[in-house]
């Protein structure tokens, strides 16, 4: 997402964690967790007493929807972020988000449904067991990553909420808290982006099995900068649809407000499907740079998920409804 045209910023090599170190660290965390816990947490979740409040998801089932592509380095995933509530600089979000408190946290499900409910985040994870989903995430800025998310299908929560026949869309809202989110205090950003950050999906998109709510990545609880404690992941859409730190989900009759689309409809569509044939007005969407790689690679239609999702857009002119 760009407010101003700028060159792609390189990631300093000092931020790169060799795979071996990552694996050893994971091993250490696993062992420490096993040793320190007298009893395991009743879900597939446990906390390491030595590394509070770090939380580890144990023995995650692997999803059949995962890609087998090489994972993006963990350190890069947690240190190169877009999260305007904390600021504009991608490499500074991790630091700026450290005082953010993702627990206790509630997620309100409301609107056109028979079973509205305010869920406590841990109750939600208990109710809808999580699995590992390795997805490509392709940002509108033409960079991409491959990330092992931890999450559950959004359709499970939707079904439990029993939407009425009026529910045609689903709206999402991020926390609005100037005390915790310094970007919401910053005047210039306040003029550009009206808070809270909001997003929306059509009901069939929300029900699609590829659409997940994520509560973790790389087997750990979701880092603050990546949208703790719960965020949306829609792998065939540009990254800005994957709204972070969600506090509200609402079933609606009409197309909901979507922040980037409403603030700049010429550049950002409501659908925001990854489409190499429809360029952003200021840059091409034909190629992307996988974070950690030097050469660009071609961007795939629907981010490579065309087989699963293209039928939902069969009768739509994707150059107009981008
Ligand atoms: N959600 C909120 N609330 N605020 C944001 O600024 N940025 C979006 C999306 N979700 C954003 C957000 C954009 S532009 C991208 S590319 C992804 O988050 C980045 O997710 P990541 O930092 O985990 O890679």
Tab-separated table of C-alpha atoms and ligand atoms in Angstrom:
chain	number	residue	atom	x	y	z
A	1	UNK	CA	0.000	0.000	0.000
A	2	UNK	CA	1.475	3.330	-0.982
A	3	UNK	CA	0.536	6.857	-0.142
A	4	UNK	CA	3.487	8.165	-2.139
A	5	UNK	CA	5.413	6.575	-4.974
A	6	UNK	CA	8.660	5.132	-3.681
A	7	UNK	CA	11.285	2.549	-4.577
A	8	UNK	CA	11.039	-0.955	-3.171
A	9	UNK	CA	12.937	-0.872	0.124
A	10	UNK	CA	15.563	-3.574	0.509
A	11	UNK	CA	15.709	-5.627	3.694
A	12	UNK	CA	19.094	-5.348	5.406
A	13	UNK	CA	20.964	-8.648	5.484
A	14	UNK	CA	21.302	-8.219	9.270
A	15	UNK	CA	17.578	-8.977	9.537
A	16	UNK	CA	17.920	-12.365	7.924
A	17	UNK	CA	17.761	-15.439	10.176
A	18	UNK	CA	19.395	-18.520	8.716
A	19	UNK	CA	16.980	-21.438	8.546
A	20	UNK	CA	19.179	-23.499	10.889
A	21	UNK	CA	19.016	-20.907	13.659
A	22	UNK	CA	15.279	-20.695	13.228
A	23	UNK	CA	14.941	-24.468	13.477
A	24	UNK	CA	17.194	-24.664	16.550
A	25	UNK	CA	15.230	-21.899	18.185
A	26	UNK	CA	11.977	-23.757	17.487
A	27	UNK	CA	13.516	-26.910	18.943
A	28	UNK	CA	14.599	-25.046	22.058
A	29	UNK	CA	11.181	-23.482	22.517
A	30	UNK	CA	9.500	-26.863	22.101
A	31	UNK	CA	11.810	-28.504	24.666
A	32	UNK	CA	11.468	-25.629	27.123
A	33	UNK	CA	7.714	-25.816	26.777
A	34	UNK	CA	7.638	-29.561	27.319
A	35	UNK	CA	9.845	-29.320	30.418
A	36	UNK	CA	8.107	-26.386	31.999
A	37	UNK	CA	4.542	-27.557	31.675
A	38	UNK	CA	3.197	-29.965	34.267
A	39	UNK	CA	-0.041	-30.289	32.374
A	40	UNK	CA	-0.802	-29.335	28.804
A	41	UNK	CA	-3.340	-26.698	27.985
A	42	UNK	CA	-6.669	-28.381	27.173
A	43	UNK	CA	-6.615	-27.110	23.573
A	44	UNK	CA	-3.766	-27.645	21.171
A	45	UNK	CA	-2.199	-24.573	22.756
A	46	UNK	CA	0.332	-24.167	25.539
A	47	UNK	CA	2.336	-21.389	27.144
A	48	UNK	CA	6.042	-21.508	27.844
A	49	UNK	CA	6.612	-20.398	31.421
A	50	UNK	CA	10.121	-19.217	30.556
A	51	UNK	CA	9.000	-17.060	27.706
A	52	UNK	CA	5.765	-15.533	28.907
A	53	UNK	CA	3.613	-14.448	27.242
A	54	UNK	CA	4.812	-16.448	24.230
A	55	UNK	CA	2.339	-19.102	23.285
A	56	UNK	CA	3.024	-22.140	21.162
A	57	UNK	CA	0.559	-24.190	19.179
A	58	UNK	CA	1.436	-27.849	19.555
A	59	UNK	CA	1.102	-30.611	16.987
A	60	UNK	CA	-0.808	-28.581	14.484
A	61	UNK	CA	-2.749	-30.507	11.874
A	62	UNK	CA	-1.458	-29.661	8.395
A	63	UNK	CA	-4.007	-28.385	5.919
A	64	UNK	CA	-4.533	-29.927	2.508
A	65	UNK	CA	-4.822	-26.358	1.188
A	66	UNK	CA	-1.186	-25.545	1.993
A	67	UNK	CA	1.291	-24.658	-0.736
A	68	UNK	CA	4.576	-26.573	-0.847
A	69	UNK	CA	6.582	-23.515	-1.834
A	70	UNK	CA	9.604	-22.488	0.208
A	71	UNK	CA	8.670	-20.503	3.318
A	72	UNK	CA	9.681	-16.879	3.705
A	73	UNK	CA	12.245	-16.483	6.458
A	74	UNK	CA	10.524	-16.107	9.851
A	75	UNK	CA	12.525	-13.010	10.782
A	76	UNK	CA	11.422	-11.243	7.620
A	77	UNK	CA	7.785	-12.162	8.162
A	78	UNK	CA	7.835	-10.507	11.578
A	79	UNK	CA	9.980	-7.506	10.658
A	80	UNK	CA	8.585	-6.290	7.340
A	81	UNK	CA	4.979	-5.275	7.895
A	82	UNK	CA	2.154	-3.031	6.805
A	83	UNK	CA	0.090	-1.882	9.784
A	84	UNK	CA	-0.851	1.777	9.494
A	85	UNK	CA	-2.251	1.921	13.009
A	86	UNK	CA	1.375	1.840	14.159
A	87	UNK	CA	3.007	3.921	11.427
A	88	UNK	CA	4.157	4.036	7.843
A	89	UNK	CA	7.590	2.433	7.918
A	90	UNK	CA	7.487	-1.287	7.253
A	91	UNK	CA	10.625	-2.144	9.200
A	92	UNK	CA	9.631	-0.134	12.305
A	93	UNK	CA	6.150	-1.589	12.925
A	94	UNK	CA	7.502	-4.478	15.042
A	95	UNK	CA	9.120	-2.055	17.454
A	96	UNK	CA	6.250	0.426	17.519
A	97	UNK	CA	3.750	-2.349	18.272
A	98	UNK	CA	5.542	-3.781	21.298
A	99	UNK	CA	3.334	-2.049	23.905
A	100	UNK	CA	0.164	-3.188	22.229
A	101	UNK	CA	-1.966	-5.514	24.428
A	102	UNK	CA	-3.647	-8.281	22.444
A	103	UNK	CA	-5.077	-9.938	25.576
A	104	UNK	CA	-7.665	-9.813	27.056
A	105	UNK	CA	-9.502	-9.455	23.735
A	106	UNK	CA	-13.036	-9.905	22.531
A	107	UNK	CA	-14.422	-10.333	19.036
A	108	UNK	CA	-18.020	-9.247	18.568
A	109	UNK	CA	-20.062	-11.065	15.905
A	110	UNK	CA	-23.233	-9.140	15.104
A	111	UNK	CA	-25.605	-7.823	12.435
A	112	UNK	CA	-27.818	-9.998	10.230
A	113	UNK	CA	-27.551	-13.271	12.180
A	114	UNK	CA	-29.587	-15.291	14.667
A	115	UNK	CA	-26.709	-16.041	17.024
A	116	UNK	CA	-24.760	-12.829	17.665
A	117	UNK	CA	-22.075	-13.257	20.287
A	118	UNK	CA	-19.141	-11.545	21.932
A	119	UNK	CA	-16.351	-14.116	21.890
A	120	UNK	CA	-13.351	-14.114	24.162
A	121	UNK	CA	-10.341	-14.812	21.948
A	122	UNK	CA	-9.316	-17.973	23.824
A	123	UNK	CA	-12.883	-19.283	23.852
A	124	UNK	CA	-12.889	-18.825	20.092
A	125	UNK	CA	-9.675	-20.829	19.635
A	126	UNK	CA	-11.075	-23.563	21.870
A	127	UNK	CA	-14.317	-23.726	19.910
A	128	UNK	CA	-12.677	-23.765	16.476
A	129	UNK	CA	-9.455	-25.811	16.607
A	130	UNK	CA	-6.635	-24.379	14.557
A	131	UNK	CA	-4.418	-25.913	11.890
A	132	UNK	CA	-1.390	-24.881	9.873
A	133	UNK	CA	-2.115	-23.257	6.498
A	134	UNK	CA	0.810	-22.323	4.306
A	135	UNK	CA	-0.338	-19.543	1.998
A	136	UNK	CA	1.151	-17.021	-0.372
A	137	UNK	CA	0.371	-13.442	0.662
A	138	UNK	CA	0.733	-10.941	-2.170
A	139	UNK	CA	0.737	-7.268	-1.280
A	140	UNK	CA	-0.658	-4.639	-3.661
A	141	UNK	CA	2.838	-3.101	-3.532
A	142	UNK	CA	4.110	-6.085	-5.551
A	143	UNK	CA	5.983	-8.013	-2.877
A	144	UNK	CA	4.955	-11.417	-1.609
A	145	UNK	CA	5.696	-13.932	1.118
A	146	UNK	CA	4.898	-17.581	1.886
A	147	UNK	CA	3.755	-17.925	5.482
A	148	UNK	CA	2.729	-20.875	7.665
A	149	UNK	CA	-0.357	-19.342	9.268
A	150	UNK	CA	-2.160	-20.878	12.240
A	151	UNK	CA	-5.899	-20.509	11.944
A	152	UNK	CA	-9.360	-21.861	11.304
A	153	UNK	CA	-11.813	-21.435	8.449
A	154	UNK	CA	-13.974	-18.338	8.798
A	155	UNK	CA	-16.954	-20.356	7.551
A	156	UNK	CA	-16.984	-22.257	10.884
A	157	UNK	CA	-17.604	-19.049	12.827
A	158	UNK	CA	-20.117	-17.885	10.215
A	159	UNK	CA	-22.101	-21.118	10.476
A	160	UNK	CA	-22.101	-20.939	14.277
A	161	UNK	CA	-23.504	-17.384	14.059
A	162	UNK	CA	-26.414	-18.482	11.822
A	163	UNK	CA	-26.578	-15.574	9.379
A	164	UNK	CA	-30.057	-14.672	8.118
A	165	UNK	CA	-31.013	-14.608	4.432
A	166	UNK	CA	-30.353	-10.836	4.527
A	167	UNK	CA	-26.642	-11.427	5.123
A	168	UNK	CA	-25.067	-10.790	1.717
A	169	UNK	CA	-21.751	-9.405	2.941
A	170	UNK	CA	-19.549	-9.528	5.981
A	171	UNK	CA	-17.766	-6.496	7.460
A	172	UNK	CA	-14.628	-6.465	9.610
A	173	UNK	CA	-13.285	-3.789	11.921
A	174	UNK	CA	-9.901	-3.269	13.602
A	175	UNK	CA	-9.427	-1.879	17.095
A	176	UNK	CA	-9.502	1.917	17.328
A	177	UNK	CA	-7.377	2.919	20.318
A	178	UNK	CA	-5.136	5.961	20.046
A	179	UNK	CA	-3.441	5.138	23.341
A	180	UNK	CA	-2.125	1.845	22.027
A	181	UNK	CA	-1.824	2.581	18.320
A	182	UNK	CA	0.464	5.540	17.664
A	183	UNK	CA	-0.396	5.696	13.932
A	184	UNK	CA	-3.956	6.649	14.889
A	185	UNK	CA	-2.586	9.748	16.640
A	186	UNK	CA	-0.515	10.846	13.647
A	187	UNK	CA	-2.412	13.692	11.917
A	188	UNK	CA	-1.325	13.036	8.325
A	189	UNK	CA	-2.377	9.380	8.533
A	190	UNK	CA	-5.607	10.462	10.200
A	191	UNK	CA	-6.425	12.512	7.126
A	192	UNK	CA	-5.516	9.726	4.734
A	193	UNK	CA	-7.082	6.804	6.543
A	194	UNK	CA	-10.238	7.229	8.587
A	195	UNK	CA	-10.082	4.956	11.621
A	196	UNK	CA	-10.992	2.283	12.438
A	197	UNK	CA	-9.521	0.282	9.548
A	198	UNK	CA	-12.381	-1.631	7.973
A	199	UNK	CA	-12.727	-4.345	5.329
A	200	UNK	CA	-15.419	-6.480	3.795
A	201	UNK	CA	-16.092	-9.632	1.808
A	202	UNK	CA	-19.032	-10.934	-0.156
A	203	UNK	CA	-20.682	-13.833	1.655
A	204	UNK	CA	-19.524	-16.526	-0.800
A	205	UNK	CA	-15.933	-15.255	-0.452
A	206	UNK	CA	-16.201	-15.318	3.326
A	207	UNK	CA	-17.596	-18.866	3.274
A	208	UNK	CA	-14.881	-20.140	0.930
A	209	UNK	CA	-12.695	-22.784	2.631
A	210	UNK	CA	-9.518	-20.863	1.717
A	211	UNK	CA	-10.604	-17.874	3.839
A	212	UNK	CA	-9.255	-18.172	7.366
A	213	UNK	CA	-9.071	-16.281	10.616
A	214	UNK	CA	-5.481	-16.494	11.775
A	215	UNK	CA	-4.278	-16.459	15.375
A	216	UNK	CA	-0.673	-17.432	14.783
A	217	UNK	CA	2.194	-18.006	12.388
A	218	UNK	CA	5.210	-20.295	12.361
A	219	UNK	CA	3.568	-22.242	15.213
A	220	UNK	CA	3.544	-19.227	17.520
A	221	UNK	CA	0.869	-16.875	18.704
A	222	UNK	CA	0.402	-14.081	16.148
A	223	UNK	CA	3.050	-11.396	16.689
A	224	UNK	CA	1.616	-7.939	17.440
A	225	UNK	CA	2.946	-6.471	14.197
A	226	UNK	CA	1.257	-9.229	12.176
A	227	UNK	CA	-2.206	-8.482	13.567
A	228	UNK	CA	-2.487	-10.047	17.023
A	229	UNK	CA	-4.550	-11.582	18.363
A	230	UNK	CA	-6.735	-12.354	15.331
A	231	UNK	CA	-6.704	-11.344	11.669
A	232	UNK	CA	-8.234	-12.296	8.374
A	233	UNK	CA	-6.324	-14.078	5.591
A	234	UNK	CA	-7.808	-14.190	2.085
A	235	UNK	CA	-4.969	-15.627	-0.010
A	236	UNK	CA	-6.298	-14.781	-3.485
A	237	UNK	CA	-6.731	-11.082	-2.660
A	238	UNK	CA	-4.179	-8.308	-2.225
A	239	UNK	CA	-2.803	-8.127	1.320
A	240	UNK	CA	-4.840	-5.089	2.352
A	241	UNK	CA	-8.024	-7.211	2.492
A	242	UNK	CA	-6.376	-9.300	5.231
A	243	UNK	CA	-7.407	-7.000	8.072
A	244	UNK	CA	-5.517	-7.214	11.361
A	245	UNK	CA	-6.417	-7.068	15.083
A	246	UNK	CA	-10.144	-7.560	14.470
A	247	UNK	CA	-12.657	-6.601	17.182
A	248	UNK	CA	-15.876	-6.759	15.172
A	249	UNK	CA	-17.454	-8.892	12.465
A	250	UNK	CA	-20.844	-7.820	11.146
A	251	UNK	CA	-23.221	-9.485	8.667
A	252	UNK	CA	-24.684	-6.850	6.339
A	253	UNK	CA	-27.215	-6.492	3.548
A	254	UNK	CA	-25.083	-4.042	1.558
A	255	UNK	CA	-21.479	-3.903	0.441
A	256	UNK	CA	-19.631	-2.743	3.544
A	257	UNK	CA	-17.206	0.134	3.900
A	258	UNK	CA	-13.669	-0.978	3.001
A	259	UNK	CA	-10.992	1.512	4.051
A	260	UNK	CA	-8.620	1.595	1.065
A	261	UNK	CA	-11.390	1.237	-1.471
A	262	UNK	CA	-13.471	4.087	-0.034
A	263	UNK	CA	-10.554	6.424	0.518
A	264	UNK	CA	-9.104	5.896	-2.970
A	265	UNK	CA	-11.537	4.005	-5.247
A	266	UNK	CA	-9.530	4.801	-8.390
A	267	UNK	CA	-6.609	2.790	-7.063
A	268	UNK	CA	-8.146	0.162	-4.770
A	269	UNK	CA	-11.198	-1.884	-5.651
A	270	UNK	CA	-13.601	-3.505	-3.200
A	271	UNK	CA	-12.726	-6.948	-4.548
A	272	UNK	CA	-8.945	-6.481	-4.736
A	273	UNK	CA	-8.429	-9.902	-6.315
A	274	UNK	CA	-4.801	-10.475	-7.272
A	275	UNK	CA	-4.839	-9.921	-11.024
A	276	UNK	CA	-1.663	-9.540	-13.125
A	277	UNK	CA	-3.797	-8.292	-16.034
A	278	UNK	CA	-5.192	-5.270	-14.212
A	279	UNK	CA	-2.474	-2.825	-13.247
A	280	UNK	CA	-2.656	-0.428	-10.373
A	281	UNK	CA	-2.912	3.070	-11.954
A	282	UNK	CA	0.613	3.881	-10.778
A	283	UNK	CA	2.444	0.583	-11.248
A	284	UNK	CA	2.270	-2.834	-12.899
A	285	UNK	CA	0.814	-5.847	-11.145
A	286	UNK	CA	2.297	-8.325	-13.640
A	287	UNK	CA	5.266	-9.293	-11.448
A	288	UNK	CA	6.157	-9.465	-7.800
A	289	UNK	CA	9.248	-9.767	-5.668
A	290	UNK	CA	9.171	-12.672	-3.238
A	291	UNK	CA	10.725	-11.251	-0.079
A	292	UNK	CA	14.234	-12.701	0.216
A	293	UNK	CA	14.661	-13.232	-3.536
A	294	UNK	CA	16.460	-10.984	-5.982
A	295	UNK	CA	14.633	-11.575	-9.258
A	296	UNK	CA	10.971	-10.781	-9.739
A	297	UNK	CA	8.584	-13.578	-10.634
A	298	UNK	CA	5.336	-13.403	-12.623
A	299	UNK	CA	2.235	-12.814	-10.531
A	300	UNK	CA	-0.365	-15.547	-10.963
A	301	UNK	CA	-4.067	-14.941	-11.514
A	302	UNK	CA	-5.845	-14.960	-8.151
A	303	UNK	CA	-2.389	-15.339	-6.610
A	304	UNK	CA	-2.247	-18.927	-7.879
A	305	UNK	CA	-5.619	-19.919	-6.385
A	306	UNK	CA	-7.617	-19.563	-9.653
A	307	UNK	CA	-8.682	-23.200	-9.728
A	308	UNK	CA	-10.378	-22.837	-6.368
A	309	UNK	CA	-11.839	-19.327	-6.612
A	310	UNK	CA	-12.268	-18.197	-10.256
A	311	UNK	CA	-15.828	-19.552	-10.486
A	312	UNK	CA	-17.003	-16.980	-7.930
A	313	UNK	CA	-16.228	-14.191	-10.423
A	314	UNK	CA	-17.408	-15.898	-13.627
A	315	UNK	CA	-19.944	-13.229	-14.536
A	316	UNK	CA	-17.962	-10.213	-13.406
A	317	UNK	CA	-15.894	-7.838	-15.521
A	318	UNK	CA	-12.694	-7.914	-13.489
A	319	UNK	CA	-11.286	-4.822	-15.181
A	320	UNK	CA	-14.191	-2.789	-13.759
A	321	UNK	CA	-14.736	-4.671	-10.521
A	322	UNK	CA	-11.064	-4.885	-9.583
B	1	LIG	N1	-4.867	-4.319	8.776
B	1	LIG	C1	-4.919	-3.172	9.478
B	1	LIG	N2	-5.770	-3.075	10.512
B	1	LIG	N3	-4.135	-2.107	9.176
B	1	LIG	C2	-3.273	-2.131	8.108
B	1	LIG	O1	-2.585	-1.137	7.852
B	1	LIG	N4	-2.374	-3.455	6.238
B	1	LIG	C3	-2.747	-4.463	5.229
B	1	LIG	C4	-3.085	-5.801	5.877
B	1	LIG	N5	-3.941	-5.614	7.032
B	1	LIG	C5	-3.199	-3.326	7.336
B	1	LIG	C6	-4.018	-4.427	7.733
B	1	LIG	C7	-1.720	-4.640	4.206
B	1	LIG	S1	-1.563	-3.380	3.083
B	1	LIG	C8	-0.964	-5.781	4.114
B	1	LIG	S2	0.071	-6.046	2.777
B	1	LIG	C9	-1.020	-6.817	5.157
B	1	LIG	O2	-1.868	-6.444	6.258
B	1	LIG	C10	0.386	-7.076	5.698
B	1	LIG	O3	0.376	-8.117	6.631
B	1	LIG	P1	1.765	-8.565	7.329
B	1	LIG	O4	2.356	-7.347	7.972
B	1	LIG	O5	1.411	-9.613	8.325
B	1	LIG	O6	2.637	-9.086	6.227
